[in-house]
Amino acid sequence: MAVASFLDARSHHGKWLLRIDDLDVPRVSKQAELQIVESLLAHGLNWDDPIVHQQDRRELYQAFLGALRDRCETFFCTCSRREIDRIVGCVASCRFVRNDPTQPHTIRIHMEPYKISFDDRVQGRFQSMEPRETNIAVWRREAIPTYPLSVVADDAASSVTHVVRGADLLANTAHQIFLQQQLQLNPTSFAHLPVLNERTGVKLSKRDAATCIHDSHAHQNLVWALQLLGMDPPQQLRIDSLLEWAIATWNIDKIPSETEISDFVSL
Protein backbone atom coordinates (compact mmCIF):
# COMPACT_ATOMS: atom_id res chain seq x y z
CA MET A 1 0.00 0.00 0.00
CA ALA A 2 2.89 2.34 0.73
CA VAL A 3 4.24 2.03 -2.82
CA ALA A 4 0.82 2.59 -4.38
CA SER A 5 -0.03 5.63 -2.27
CA PHE A 6 3.46 7.06 -2.84
CA LEU A 7 3.20 6.71 -6.61
CA ASP A 8 -0.32 8.10 -6.69
CA ALA A 9 0.69 11.18 -4.72
CA ARG A 10 3.87 11.82 -6.66
CA SER A 11 2.24 11.28 -10.08
CA HIS A 12 -0.29 14.00 -9.22
CA HIS A 13 2.41 16.33 -7.84
CA GLY A 14 0.94 15.98 -4.37
CA LYS A 15 2.44 15.43 -0.95
CA TRP A 16 2.93 11.98 0.55
CA LEU A 17 2.47 12.07 4.32
CA LEU A 18 3.59 9.69 7.05
CA ARG A 19 1.37 9.32 10.11
CA ILE A 20 2.08 6.99 13.04
CA ASP A 21 -0.95 5.40 14.69
CA ASP A 22 0.21 5.32 18.32
CA LEU A 23 -2.95 6.05 20.29
CA ASP A 24 -3.25 2.54 21.71
CA VAL A 25 -0.35 3.08 24.11
CA PRO A 26 -0.02 -0.50 25.51
CA ARG A 27 0.52 -1.78 21.97
CA VAL A 28 2.87 0.99 20.82
CA SER A 29 6.39 -0.08 19.95
CA LYS A 30 9.10 2.48 19.27
CA GLN A 31 11.12 -0.28 17.68
CA ALA A 32 8.30 -0.98 15.23
CA GLU A 33 8.10 2.71 14.33
CA LEU A 34 11.85 2.84 13.74
CA GLN A 35 11.59 -0.25 11.55
CA ILE A 36 8.83 1.34 9.47
CA VAL A 37 10.83 4.53 8.96
CA GLU A 38 14.02 2.67 8.05
CA SER A 39 12.17 0.38 5.64
CA LEU A 40 10.48 3.25 3.81
CA LEU A 41 13.80 5.05 3.40
CA ALA A 42 15.54 1.87 2.22
CA HIS A 43 12.94 1.55 -0.54
CA GLY A 44 13.29 5.19 -1.60
CA LEU A 45 9.86 6.17 -0.25
CA ASN A 46 10.56 9.61 1.16
CA TRP A 47 7.67 11.47 2.76
CA ASP A 48 6.88 15.19 2.85
CA ASP A 49 6.44 17.26 6.02
CA PRO A 50 7.35 16.08 9.54
CA ILE A 51 6.05 12.72 10.74
CA VAL A 52 2.71 13.05 12.54
CA HIS A 53 2.15 11.07 15.76
CA GLN A 54 -1.45 10.64 16.80
CA GLN A 55 -0.45 10.89 20.47
CA ASP A 56 0.37 14.54 19.81
CA ARG A 57 -3.14 15.27 18.54
CA ARG A 58 -5.31 14.47 21.53
CA GLU A 59 -6.60 18.04 21.75
CA LEU A 60 -7.56 17.86 18.08
CA TYR A 61 -9.60 14.69 18.64
CA GLN A 62 -11.30 16.21 21.67
CA ALA A 63 -12.25 19.23 19.56
CA PHE A 64 -13.73 17.02 16.84
CA LEU A 65 -15.63 15.02 19.45
CA GLY A 66 -17.04 18.28 20.81
CA ALA A 67 -18.11 19.35 17.33
CA LEU A 68 -19.87 16.03 16.81
CA ARG A 69 -21.69 16.40 20.11
CA ASP A 70 -22.94 19.79 18.94
CA ARG A 71 -24.23 18.38 15.65
CA CYS A 72 -25.25 14.78 16.41
CA GLU A 73 -27.01 12.74 19.05
CA THR A 74 -24.19 11.24 21.11
CA PHE A 75 -24.55 9.10 24.22
CA PHE A 76 -22.52 7.10 26.73
CA CYS A 77 -22.50 3.32 26.31
CA THR A 78 -21.40 1.05 29.16
CA CYS A 79 -22.07 -2.24 27.35
CA SER A 80 -19.26 -4.76 27.04
CA ARG A 81 -18.00 -5.89 23.64
CA ARG A 82 -20.00 -9.11 24.00
CA GLU A 83 -23.21 -7.13 24.46
CA ILE A 84 -22.71 -5.06 21.29
CA ASP A 85 -24.31 -5.97 18.00
CA ARG A 86 -21.58 -6.16 15.35
CA ILE A 87 -23.57 -4.06 12.86
CA VAL A 88 -26.03 -1.98 14.86
CA GLY A 89 -23.76 -1.25 17.81
CA CYS A 90 -25.41 -0.62 21.16
CA VAL A 91 -28.92 -2.10 21.32
CA ALA A 92 -29.42 -1.54 25.06
CA SER A 93 -31.02 1.48 26.76
CA CYS A 94 -27.74 3.43 27.06
CA ARG A 95 -28.99 6.03 24.62
CA PHE A 96 -31.72 7.12 27.00
CA VAL A 97 -29.55 7.40 30.13
CA ARG A 98 -28.52 11.03 30.48
CA ASN A 99 -26.26 10.83 33.53
CA ASP A 100 -22.52 10.55 33.01
CA PRO A 101 -21.51 6.97 33.91
CA THR A 102 -18.88 6.33 36.53
CA GLN A 103 -17.74 3.05 34.96
CA PRO A 104 -15.70 2.78 31.74
CA HIS A 105 -17.78 3.73 28.72
CA THR A 106 -17.79 4.29 24.99
CA ILE A 107 -19.23 7.37 23.33
CA ARG A 108 -21.50 6.56 20.40
CA ILE A 109 -23.45 8.47 17.78
CA HIS A 110 -27.03 7.57 17.05
CA MET A 111 -27.68 7.34 13.32
CA GLU A 112 -31.02 6.99 11.65
CA PRO A 113 -31.23 4.57 8.68
CA TYR A 114 -28.92 6.00 6.05
CA LYS A 115 -27.49 5.41 2.58
CA ILE A 116 -24.02 6.50 1.51
CA SER A 117 -22.59 6.11 -1.98
CA PHE A 118 -19.20 7.06 -3.36
CA ASP A 119 -17.01 6.30 -6.36
CA ASP A 120 -13.90 4.38 -5.36
CA ARG A 121 -11.03 4.86 -7.81
CA VAL A 122 -10.27 1.12 -7.81
CA GLN A 123 -13.40 -0.67 -6.65
CA GLY A 124 -15.84 1.50 -8.60
CA ARG A 125 -19.26 2.55 -7.33
CA PHE A 126 -19.71 1.59 -3.69
CA GLN A 127 -22.98 1.85 -1.83
CA SER A 128 -23.49 1.33 1.88
CA MET A 129 -27.09 1.15 3.01
CA GLU A 130 -28.05 0.57 6.63
CA PRO A 131 -31.82 0.07 6.86
CA ARG A 132 -31.81 -0.01 10.66
CA GLU A 133 -30.92 2.54 13.29
CA THR A 134 -27.22 2.37 14.07
CA ASN A 135 -25.09 3.46 17.00
CA ILE A 136 -21.46 3.76 15.95
CA ALA A 137 -18.59 4.29 18.37
CA VAL A 138 -16.54 7.48 18.10
CA TRP A 139 -14.70 7.37 21.46
CA ARG A 140 -13.37 4.21 23.06
CA ARG A 141 -13.60 3.27 26.72
CA GLU A 142 -9.79 3.62 26.86
CA ALA A 143 -10.38 7.39 26.43
CA ILE A 144 -9.11 7.53 22.85
CA PRO A 145 -10.96 8.18 19.57
CA THR A 146 -12.06 5.30 17.39
CA TYR A 147 -10.44 4.75 14.01
CA PRO A 148 -13.13 6.56 11.96
CA LEU A 149 -13.03 9.71 14.11
CA SER A 150 -9.23 9.85 14.39
CA VAL A 151 -8.59 9.50 10.65
CA VAL A 152 -11.30 12.01 9.76
CA ALA A 153 -9.72 14.50 12.16
CA ASP A 154 -6.18 13.69 10.98
CA ASP A 155 -7.06 14.02 7.30
CA ALA A 156 -8.84 17.32 7.88
CA ALA A 157 -5.95 18.73 9.93
CA SER A 158 -3.41 17.71 7.26
CA SER A 159 -5.60 18.82 4.33
CA VAL A 160 -5.60 15.29 2.89
CA THR A 161 -7.56 15.07 -0.35
CA HIS A 162 -6.78 11.51 -1.55
CA VAL A 163 -6.49 8.29 0.43
CA VAL A 164 -5.03 5.08 -1.01
CA ARG A 165 -5.31 2.06 1.30
CA GLY A 166 -6.33 -1.60 1.56
CA ALA A 167 -9.74 -2.92 0.55
CA ASP A 168 -10.13 -4.45 4.01
CA LEU A 169 -11.05 -0.92 5.15
CA LEU A 170 -13.64 -0.38 2.44
CA ALA A 171 -16.67 -1.04 4.64
CA ASN A 172 -15.35 1.38 7.28
CA THR A 173 -15.34 4.19 4.73
CA ALA A 174 -19.10 4.76 4.98
CA HIS A 175 -18.76 5.73 8.66
CA GLN A 176 -15.92 8.11 7.83
CA ILE A 177 -17.96 9.77 5.10
CA PHE A 178 -20.90 10.07 7.51
CA LEU A 179 -18.67 11.82 10.06
CA GLN A 180 -17.29 14.12 7.36
CA GLN A 181 -20.81 15.06 6.37
CA GLN A 182 -21.86 15.77 9.96
CA LEU A 183 -18.79 17.95 10.47
CA GLN A 184 -19.28 19.67 7.08
CA LEU A 185 -15.80 18.70 5.91
CA ASN A 186 -14.64 18.46 2.33
CA PRO A 187 -15.11 14.94 0.93
CA THR A 188 -12.08 12.71 0.44
CA SER A 189 -11.25 10.71 -2.69
CA PHE A 190 -10.75 7.03 -1.84
CA ALA A 191 -8.92 4.21 -3.59
CA HIS A 192 -9.07 0.76 -1.97
CA LEU A 193 -6.51 -1.71 -3.27
CA PRO A 194 -6.62 -5.51 -3.05
CA VAL A 195 -4.95 -6.90 0.05
CA LEU A 196 -2.27 -9.60 -0.05
CA ASN A 197 -3.15 -13.10 1.10
CA GLU A 198 -1.15 -16.20 1.75
CA ARG A 199 -2.09 -19.43 -0.03
CA THR A 200 -4.41 -20.30 2.84
CA GLY A 201 -6.41 -17.12 2.23
CA VAL A 202 -5.20 -15.42 5.42
CA LYS A 203 -4.30 -11.76 5.01
CA LEU A 204 -0.63 -11.02 5.51
CA SER A 205 -0.34 -9.26 8.86
CA LYS A 206 1.83 -9.24 11.96
CA ARG A 207 -1.17 -10.58 13.92
CA ASP A 208 -0.88 -13.81 11.95
CA ALA A 209 2.92 -13.94 12.28
CA ALA A 210 3.63 -12.74 8.76
CA THR A 211 7.32 -11.95 8.34
CA CYS A 212 8.54 -8.45 7.52
CA ILE A 213 10.10 -7.60 4.19
CA HIS A 214 13.88 -7.48 4.16
CA ASP A 215 15.34 -4.07 3.49
CA SER A 216 18.43 -5.72 2.05
CA HIS A 217 16.21 -6.87 -0.84
CA ALA A 218 14.67 -3.42 -1.39
CA HIS A 219 15.14 -3.42 -5.17
CA GLN A 220 13.48 -6.81 -5.65
CA ASN A 221 10.72 -5.86 -3.21
CA LEU A 222 9.92 -2.80 -5.30
CA VAL A 223 9.89 -4.79 -8.53
CA TRP A 224 7.44 -7.31 -7.06
CA ALA A 225 5.26 -4.54 -5.63
CA LEU A 226 5.09 -2.78 -8.99
CA GLN A 227 4.18 -6.03 -10.73
CA LEU A 228 1.37 -6.61 -8.25
CA LEU A 229 0.14 -3.09 -9.09
CA GLY A 230 -0.25 -4.04 -12.74
CA MET A 231 3.06 -2.60 -13.96
CA ASP A 232 5.94 -4.10 -15.96
CA PRO A 233 9.00 -2.42 -14.44
CA PRO A 234 12.44 -2.42 -16.08
CA GLN A 235 14.37 -4.45 -13.54
CA GLN A 236 17.83 -3.15 -14.41
CA LEU A 237 17.14 0.34 -13.01
CA ARG A 238 18.42 1.47 -9.63
CA ILE A 239 15.85 2.19 -6.92
CA ASP A 240 15.69 5.95 -7.50
CA SER A 241 15.41 5.55 -11.27
CA LEU A 242 12.91 2.72 -10.86
CA LEU A 243 10.66 4.95 -8.76
CA GLU A 244 11.00 7.80 -11.27
CA TRP A 245 9.91 5.40 -14.02
CA ALA A 246 7.00 4.15 -11.89
CA ILE A 247 5.81 7.69 -11.12
CA ALA A 248 5.79 8.59 -14.82
CA THR A 249 4.06 5.31 -15.73
CA TRP A 250 1.57 5.13 -12.85
CA ASN A 251 -2.00 4.28 -13.84
CA ILE A 252 -4.34 3.33 -11.03
CA ASP A 253 -6.81 1.89 -13.55
CA LYS A 254 -4.44 -1.05 -14.12
CA ILE A 255 -4.86 -2.30 -10.56
CA PRO A 256 -7.25 -5.29 -10.30
CA SER A 257 -10.50 -4.45 -8.56
CA GLU A 258 -10.83 -7.67 -6.54
CA THR A 259 -10.87 -7.06 -2.81
CA GLU A 260 -8.24 -9.73 -2.29
CA ILE A 261 -5.25 -11.12 -4.18
CA SER A 262 -5.27 -14.81 -3.42
CA ASP A 263 -2.66 -17.49 -3.96
CA PHE A 264 0.10 -15.08 -3.05
CA VAL A 265 3.39 -16.31 -1.62
CA SER A 266 4.83 -14.22 1.21
CA LEU A 267 8.01 -12.36 0.26
PDB file of N, CA and C in Angstrom, residues 91-161:
ATOM      1  N   VAL A  91     -27.477  -1.859  21.458  1.00  0.00           N
ATOM      2  CA  VAL A  91     -28.916  -2.102  21.316  1.00  0.00           C
ATOM      3  C   VAL A  91     -29.606  -2.058  22.681  1.00  0.00           C
ATOM      4  N   ALA A  92     -28.862  -1.645  23.715  1.00  0.00           N
ATOM      5  CA  ALA A  92     -29.425  -1.535  25.061  1.00  0.00           C
ATOM      6  C   ALA A  92     -30.067  -0.159  25.235  1.00  0.00           C
ATOM      7  N   SER A  93     -30.335   0.211  26.470  1.00  0.00           N
ATOM      8  CA  SER A  93     -31.018   1.477  26.761  1.00  0.00           C
ATOM      9  C   SER A  93     -30.043   2.614  27.053  1.00  0.00           C
ATOM     10  N   CYS A  94     -28.754   2.411  26.747  1.00  0.00           N
ATOM     11  CA  CYS A  94     -27.735   3.429  27.058  1.00  0.00           C
ATOM     12  C   CYS A  94     -28.104   4.793  26.470  1.00  0.00           C
ATOM     13  N   ARG A  95     -28.683   4.780  25.318  1.00  0.00           N
ATOM     14  CA  ARG A  95     -28.990   6.032  24.615  1.00  0.00           C
ATOM     15  C   ARG A  95     -29.912   6.937  25.423  1.00  0.00           C
ATOM     16  N   PHE A  96     -30.712   6.342  26.281  1.00  0.00           N
ATOM     17  CA  PHE A  96     -31.721   7.121  27.005  1.00  0.00           C
ATOM     18  C   PHE A  96     -31.309   7.435  28.427  1.00  0.00           C
ATOM     19  N   VAL A  97     -30.070   7.067  28.802  1.00  0.00           N
ATOM     20  CA  VAL A  97     -29.551   7.398  30.126  1.00  0.00           C
ATOM     21  C   VAL A  97     -28.733   8.675  30.006  1.00  0.00           C
ATOM     22  N   ARG A  98     -29.156   9.730  30.660  1.00  0.00           N
ATOM     23  CA  ARG A  98     -28.517  11.034  30.479  1.00  0.00           C
ATOM     24  C   ARG A  98     -27.404  11.343  31.474  1.00  0.00           C
ATOM     25  N   ASN A  99     -27.308  10.569  32.546  1.00  0.00           N
ATOM     26  CA  ASN A  99     -26.260  10.826  33.533  1.00  0.00           C
ATOM     27  C   ASN A  99     -24.913  10.294  33.053  1.00  0.00           C
ATOM     28  N   ASP A 100     -23.850  11.024  33.368  1.00  0.00           N
ATOM     29  CA  ASP A 100     -22.519  10.548  33.012  1.00  0.00           C
ATOM     30  C   ASP A 100     -22.199   9.300  33.819  1.00  0.00           C
ATOM     31  N   PRO A 101     -21.807   8.207  33.172  1.00  0.00           N
ATOM     32  CA  PRO A 101     -21.512   6.973  33.909  1.00  0.00           C
ATOM     33  C   PRO A 101     -20.187   7.071  34.655  1.00  0.00           C
ATOM     34  N   THR A 102     -20.116   6.359  35.753  1.00  0.00           N
ATOM     35  CA  THR A 102     -18.875   6.332  36.533  1.00  0.00           C
ATOM     36  C   THR A 102     -17.970   5.190  36.078  1.00  0.00           C
ATOM     37  N   GLN A 103     -18.538   4.165  35.449  1.00  0.00           N
ATOM     38  CA  GLN A 103     -17.740   3.045  34.963  1.00  0.00           C
ATOM     39  C   GLN A 103     -17.218   3.333  33.556  1.00  0.00           C
ATOM     40  N   PRO A 104     -16.228   2.566  33.096  1.00  0.00           N
ATOM     41  CA  PRO A 104     -15.698   2.777  31.744  1.00  0.00           C
ATOM     42  C   PRO A 104     -16.811   2.749  30.696  1.00  0.00           C
ATOM     43  N   HIS A 105     -16.693   3.621  29.698  1.00  0.00           N
ATOM     44  CA  HIS A 105     -17.777   3.735  28.723  1.00  0.00           C
ATOM     45  C   HIS A 105     -17.247   4.158  27.354  1.00  0.00           C
ATOM     46  N   THR A 106     -18.039   3.867  26.361  1.00  0.00           N
ATOM     47  CA  THR A 106     -17.791   4.288  24.988  1.00  0.00           C
ATOM     48  C   THR A 106     -18.746   5.428  24.669  1.00  0.00           C
ATOM     49  N   ILE A 107     -18.320   6.329  23.802  1.00  0.00           N
ATOM     50  CA  ILE A 107     -19.225   7.368  23.326  1.00  0.00           C
ATOM     51  C   ILE A 107     -19.659   6.982  21.916  1.00  0.00           C
ATOM     52  N   ARG A 108     -20.952   6.971  21.696  1.00  0.00           N
ATOM     53  CA  ARG A 108     -21.501   6.556  20.405  1.00  0.00           C
ATOM     54  C   ARG A 108     -22.371   7.655  19.808  1.00  0.00           C
ATOM     55  N   ILE A 109     -22.555   7.567  18.507  1.00  0.00           N
ATOM     56  CA  ILE A 109     -23.446   8.472  17.785  1.00  0.00           C
ATOM     57  C   ILE A 109     -24.647   7.672  17.302  1.00  0.00           C
ATOM     58  N   HIS A 110     -25.828   8.217  17.557  1.00  0.00           N
ATOM     59  CA  HIS A 110     -27.028   7.568  17.053  1.00  0.00           C
ATOM     60  C   HIS A 110     -27.280   8.016  15.619  1.00  0.00           C
ATOM     61  N   MET A 111     -27.444   7.053  14.730  1.00  0.00           N
ATOM     62  CA  MET A 111     -27.679   7.339  13.318  1.00  0.00           C
ATOM     63  C   MET A 111     -28.999   6.719  12.891  1.00  0.00           C
ATOM     64  N   GLU A 112     -29.817   7.510  12.250  1.00  0.00           N
ATOM     65  CA  GLU A 112     -31.025   6.986  11.651  1.00  0.00           C
ATOM     66  C   GLU A 112     -30.638   6.148  10.424  1.00  0.00           C
ATOM     67  N   PRO A 113     -31.557   5.326   9.895  1.00  0.00           N
ATOM     68  CA  PRO A 113     -31.231   4.572   8.677  1.00  0.00           C
ATOM     69  C   PRO A 113     -30.669   5.504   7.607  1.00  0.00           C
ATOM     70  N   TYR A 114     -29.586   5.103   6.979  1.00  0.00           N
ATOM     71  CA  TYR A 114     -28.917   6.001   6.051  1.00  0.00           C
ATOM     72  C   TYR A 114     -28.398   5.229   4.838  1.00  0.00           C
ATOM     73  N   LYS A 115     -28.055   5.981   3.806  1.00  0.00           N
ATOM     74  CA  LYS A 115     -27.495   5.415   2.576  1.00  0.00           C
ATOM     75  C   LYS A 115     -26.363   6.322   2.120  1.00  0.00           C
ATOM     76  N   ILE A 116     -25.188   5.737   1.951  1.00  0.00           N
ATOM     77  CA  ILE A 116     -24.023   6.505   1.510  1.00  0.00           C
ATOM     78  C   ILE A 116     -23.429   5.834   0.285  1.00  0.00           C
ATOM     79  N   SER A 117     -23.197   6.613  -0.762  1.00  0.00           N
ATOM     80  CA  SER A 117     -22.586   6.110  -1.981  1.00  0.00           C
ATOM     81  C   SER A 117     -21.372   6.956  -2.324  1.00  0.00           C
ATOM     82  N   PHE A 118     -20.363   6.312  -2.881  1.00  0.00           N
ATOM     83  CA  PHE A 118     -19.199   7.061  -3.356  1.00  0.00           C
ATOM     84  C   PHE A 118     -18.510   6.259  -4.450  1.00  0.00           C
ATOM     85  N   ASP A 119     -17.742   6.938  -5.261  1.00  0.00           N
ATOM     86  CA  ASP A 119     -17.005   6.299  -6.356  1.00  0.00           C
ATOM     87  C   ASP A 119     -15.577   6.038  -5.915  1.00  0.00           C
ATOM     88  N   ASP A 120     -15.263   4.768  -5.728  1.00  0.00           N
ATOM     89  CA  ASP A 120     -13.903   4.381  -5.361  1.00  0.00           C
ATOM     90  C   ASP A 120     -13.075   4.278  -6.637  1.00  0.00           C
ATOM     91  N   ARG A 121     -11.858   4.790  -6.602  1.00  0.00           N
ATOM     92  CA  ARG A 121     -11.029   4.862  -7.805  1.00  0.00           C
ATOM     93  C   ARG A 121     -10.554   3.493  -8.270  1.00  0.00           C
ATOM     94  N   VAL A 122     -10.646   2.474  -7.413  1.00  0.00           N
ATOM     95  CA  VAL A 122     -10.269   1.119  -7.806  1.00  0.00           C
ATOM     96  C   VAL A 122     -11.478   0.191  -7.826  1.00  0.00           C
ATOM     97  N   GLN A 123     -12.283   0.242  -6.788  1.00  0.00           N
ATOM     98  CA  GLN A 123     -13.403  -0.675  -6.654  1.00  0.00           C
ATOM     99  C   GLN A 123     -14.650  -0.238  -7.423  1.00  0.00           C
ATOM    100  N   GLY A 124     -14.670   1.014  -7.883  1.00  0.00           N
ATOM    101  CA  GLY A 124     -15.838   1.499  -8.598  1.00  0.00           C
ATOM    102  C   GLY A 124     -16.907   2.039  -7.663  1.00  0.00           C
ATOM    103  N   ARG A 125     -18.157   2.013  -8.121  1.00  0.00           N
ATOM    104  CA  ARG A 125     -19.259   2.549  -7.332  1.00  0.00           C
ATOM    105  C   ARG A 125     -19.506   1.681  -6.105  1.00  0.00           C
ATOM    106  N   PHE A 126     -19.491   2.309  -4.941  1.00  0.00           N
ATOM    107  CA  PHE A 126     -19.712   1.589  -3.692  1.00  0.00           C
ATOM    108  C   PHE A 126     -20.892   2.216  -2.971  1.00  0.00           C
ATOM    109  N   GLN A 127     -21.784   1.359  -2.515  1.00  0.00           N
ATOM    110  CA  GLN A 127     -22.976   1.853  -1.829  1.00  0.00           C
ATOM    111  C   GLN A 127     -23.145   1.126  -0.512  1.00  0.00           C
ATOM    112  N   SER A 128     -23.274   1.893   0.552  1.00  0.00           N
ATOM    113  CA  SER A 128     -23.494   1.333   1.876  1.00  0.00           C
ATOM    114  C   SER A 128     -24.870   1.774   2.353  1.00  0.00           C
ATOM    115  N   MET A 129     -25.737   0.818   2.578  1.00  0.00           N
ATOM    116  CA  MET A 129     -27.089   1.153   3.008  1.00  0.00           C
ATOM    117  C   MET A 129     -27.394   0.399   4.294  1.00  0.00           C
ATOM    118  N   GLU A 130     -27.700   1.147   5.338  1.00  0.00           N
ATOM    119  CA  GLU A 130     -28.049   0.567   6.625  1.00  0.00           C
ATOM    120  C   GLU A 130     -29.528   0.850   6.888  1.00  0.00           C
ATOM    121  N   PRO A 131     -30.379  -0.164   6.715  1.00  0.00           N
ATOM    122  CA  PRO A 131     -31.817   0.066   6.858  1.00  0.00           C
ATOM    123  C   PRO A 131     -32.283   0.238   8.293  1.00  0.00           C
ATOM    124  N   ARG A 132     -31.414  -0.100   9.249  1.00  0.00           N
ATOM    125  CA  ARG A 132     -31.809  -0.006  10.657  1.00  0.00           C
ATOM    126  C   ARG A 132     -31.108   1.160  11.339  1.00  0.00           C
ATOM    127  N   GLU A 133     -31.609   1.534  12.485  1.00  0.00           N
ATOM    128  CA  GLU A 133     -30.923   2.535  13.293  1.00  0.00           C
ATOM    129  C   GLU A 133     -29.578   1.960  13.729  1.00  0.00           C
ATOM    130  N   THR A 134     -28.571   2.816  13.759  1.00  0.00           N
ATOM    131  CA  THR A 134     -27.220   2.368  14.066  1.00  0.00           C
ATOM    132  C   THR A 134     -26.608   3.274  15.126  1.00  0.00           C
ATOM    133  N   ASN A 135     -25.772   2.699  15.961  1.00  0.00           N
ATOM    134  CA  ASN A 135     -25.087   3.465  17.003  1.00  0.00           C
ATOM    135  C   ASN A 135     -23.595   3.180  16.908  1.00  0.00           C
ATOM    136  N   ILE A 136     -22.878   4.023  16.180  1.00  0.00           N
ATOM    137  CA  ILE A 136     -21.462   3.762  15.947  1.00  0.00           C
ATOM    138  C   ILE A 136     -20.606   4.425  17.030  1.00  0.00           C
ATOM    139  N   ALA A 137     -19.503   3.779  17.346  1.00  0.00           N
ATOM    140  CA  ALA A 137     -18.592   4.292  18.370  1.00  0.00           C
ATOM    141  C   ALA A 137     -17.674   5.351  17.779  1.00  0.00           C
ATOM    142  N   VAL A 138     -17.486   6.444  18.515  1.00  0.00           N
ATOM    143  CA  VAL A 138     -16.537   7.482  18.097  1.00  0.00           C
ATOM    144  C   VAL A 138     -15.458   7.710  19.157  1.00  0.00           C
ATOM    145  N   TRP A 139     -15.688   7.181  20.375  1.00  0.00           N
ATOM    146  CA  TRP A 139     -14.699   7.372  21.455  1.00  0.00           C
ATOM    147  C   TRP A 139     -14.666   6.100  22.275  1.00  0.00           C
ATOM    148  N   ARG A 140     -13.497   5.497  22.397  1.00  0.00           N
ATOM    149  CA  ARG A 140     -13.366   4.214  23.063  1.00  0.00           C
ATOM    150  C   ARG A 140     -13.312   4.341  24.586  1.00  0.00           C
ATOM    151  N   ARG A 141     -13.596   3.264  25.257  1.00  0.00           N
ATOM    152  CA  ARG A 141     -13.596   3.273  26.722  1.00  0.00           C
ATOM    153  C   ARG A 141     -12.193   3.488  27.282  1.00  0.00           C
ATOM    154  N   GLU A 142     -11.162   3.320  26.441  1.00  0.00           N
ATOM    155  CA  GLU A 142      -9.790   3.618  26.857  1.00  0.00           C
ATOM    156  C   GLU A 142      -9.486   5.103  26.765  1.00  0.00           C
ATOM    157  N   ALA A 143     -10.506   5.930  26.511  1.00  0.00           N
ATOM    158  CA  ALA A 143     -10.377   7.392  26.433  1.00  0.00           C
ATOM    159  C   ALA A 143      -9.561   7.831  25.221  1.00  0.00           C
ATOM    160  N   ILE A 144      -9.727   7.135  24.107  1.00  0.00           N
ATOM    161  CA  ILE A 144      -9.108   7.533  22.847  1.00  0.00           C
ATOM    162  C   ILE A 144     -10.144   7.440  21.741  1.00  0.00           C
ATOM    163  N   PRO A 145      -9.973   8.207  20.654  1.00  0.00           N
ATOM    164  CA  PRO A 145     -10.956   8.175  19.567  1.00  0.00           C
ATOM    165  C   PRO A 145     -10.923   6.842  18.829  1.00  0.00           C
ATOM    166  N   THR A 146     -12.037   6.483  18.235  1.00  0.00           N
ATOM    167  CA  THR A 146     -12.065   5.302  17.386  1.00  0.00           C
ATOM    168  C   THR A 146     -11.376   5.610  16.060  1.00  0.00           C
ATOM    169  N   TYR A 147     -11.123   4.572  15.292  1.00  0.00           N
ATOM    170  CA  TYR A 147     -10.436   4.754  14.013  1.00  0.00           C
ATOM    171  C   TYR A 147     -11.158   5.741  13.092  1.00  0.00           C
ATOM    172  N   PRO A 148     -12.480   5.613  12.869  1.00  0.00           N
ATOM    173  CA  PRO A 148     -13.130   6.563  11.955  1.00  0.00           C
ATOM    174  C   PRO A 148     -12.969   8.018  12.374  1.00  0.00           C
ATOM    175  N   LEU A 149     -13.146   8.311  13.657  1.00  0.00           N
ATOM    176  CA  LEU A 149     -13.031   9.705  14.106  1.00  0.00           C
ATOM    177  C   LEU A 149     -11.597  10.205  14.006  1.00  0.00           C
ATOM    178  N   SER A 150     -10.627   9.386  14.401  1.00  0.00           N
ATOM    179  CA  SER A 150      -9.235   9.846  14.388  1.00  0.00           C
ATOM    180  C   SER A 150      -8.754  10.132  12.971  1.00  0.00           C
ATOM    181  N   VAL A 151      -9.088   9.262  12.016  1.00  0.00           N
ATOM    182  CA  VAL A 151      -8.591   9.499  10.653  1.00  0.00           C
ATOM    183  C   VAL A 151      -9.312  10.666   9.987  1.00  0.00           C
ATOM    184  N   VAL A 152     -10.584  10.852  10.296  1.00  0.00           N
ATOM    185  CA  VAL A 152     -11.301  12.011   9.761  1.00  0.00           C
ATOM    186  C   VAL A 152     -10.668  13.299  10.282  1.00  0.00           C
ATOM    187  N   ALA A 153     -10.358  13.321  11.579  1.00  0.00           N
ATOM    188  CA  ALA A 153      -9.717  14.501  12.159  1.00  0.00           C
ATOM    189  C   ALA A 153      -8.313  14.699  11.601  1.00  0.00           C
ATOM    190  N   ASP A 154      -7.555  13.612  11.500  1.00  0.00           N
ATOM    191  CA  ASP A 154      -6.185  13.694  10.980  1.00  0.00           C
ATOM    192  C   ASP A 154      -6.168  14.198   9.541  1.00  0.00           C
ATOM    193  N   ASP A 155      -7.036  13.626   8.715  1.00  0.00           N
ATOM    194  CA  ASP A 155      -7.062  14.020   7.305  1.00  0.00           C
ATOM    195  C   ASP A 155      -7.471  15.479   7.145  1.00  0.00           C
ATOM    196  N   ALA A 156      -8.416  15.922   7.955  1.00  0.00           N
ATOM    197  CA  ALA A 156      -8.841  17.321   7.878  1.00  0.00           C
ATOM    198  C   ALA A 156      -7.714  18.254   8.318  1.00  0.00           C
ATOM    199  N   ALA A 157      -7.027  17.882   9.400  1.00  0.00           N
ATOM    200  CA  ALA A 157      -5.951  18.728   9.928  1.00  0.00           C
ATOM    201  C   ALA A 157      -4.771  18.817   8.965  1.00  0.00           C
ATOM    202  N   SER A 158      -4.537  17.746   8.197  1.00  0.00           N
ATOM    203  CA  SER A 158      -3.410  17.707   7.261  1.00  0.00           C
ATOM    204  C   SER A 158      -3.827  18.055   5.835  1.00  0.00           C
ATOM    205  N   SER A 159      -5.080  18.450   5.652  1.00  0.00           N
ATOM    206  CA  SER A 159      -5.602  18.815   4.326  1.00  0.00           C
ATOM    207  C   SER A 159      -5.437  17.679   3.321  1.00  0.00           C
ATOM    208  N   VAL A 160      -5.696  16.455   3.768  1.00  0.00           N
ATOM    209  CA  VAL A 160      -5.597  15.293   2.892  1.00  0.00           C
ATOM    210  C   VAL A 160      -6.791  15.287   1.932  1.00  0.00           C
ATOM    211  N   THR A 161      -6.510  15.099   0.663  1.00  0.00           N
ATOM    212  CA  THR A 161      -7.561  15.067  -0.353  1.00  0.00           C
ATOM    213  C   THR A 161      -7.765  13.677  -0.941  1.00  0.00           C
TER     214      THR A 161
END
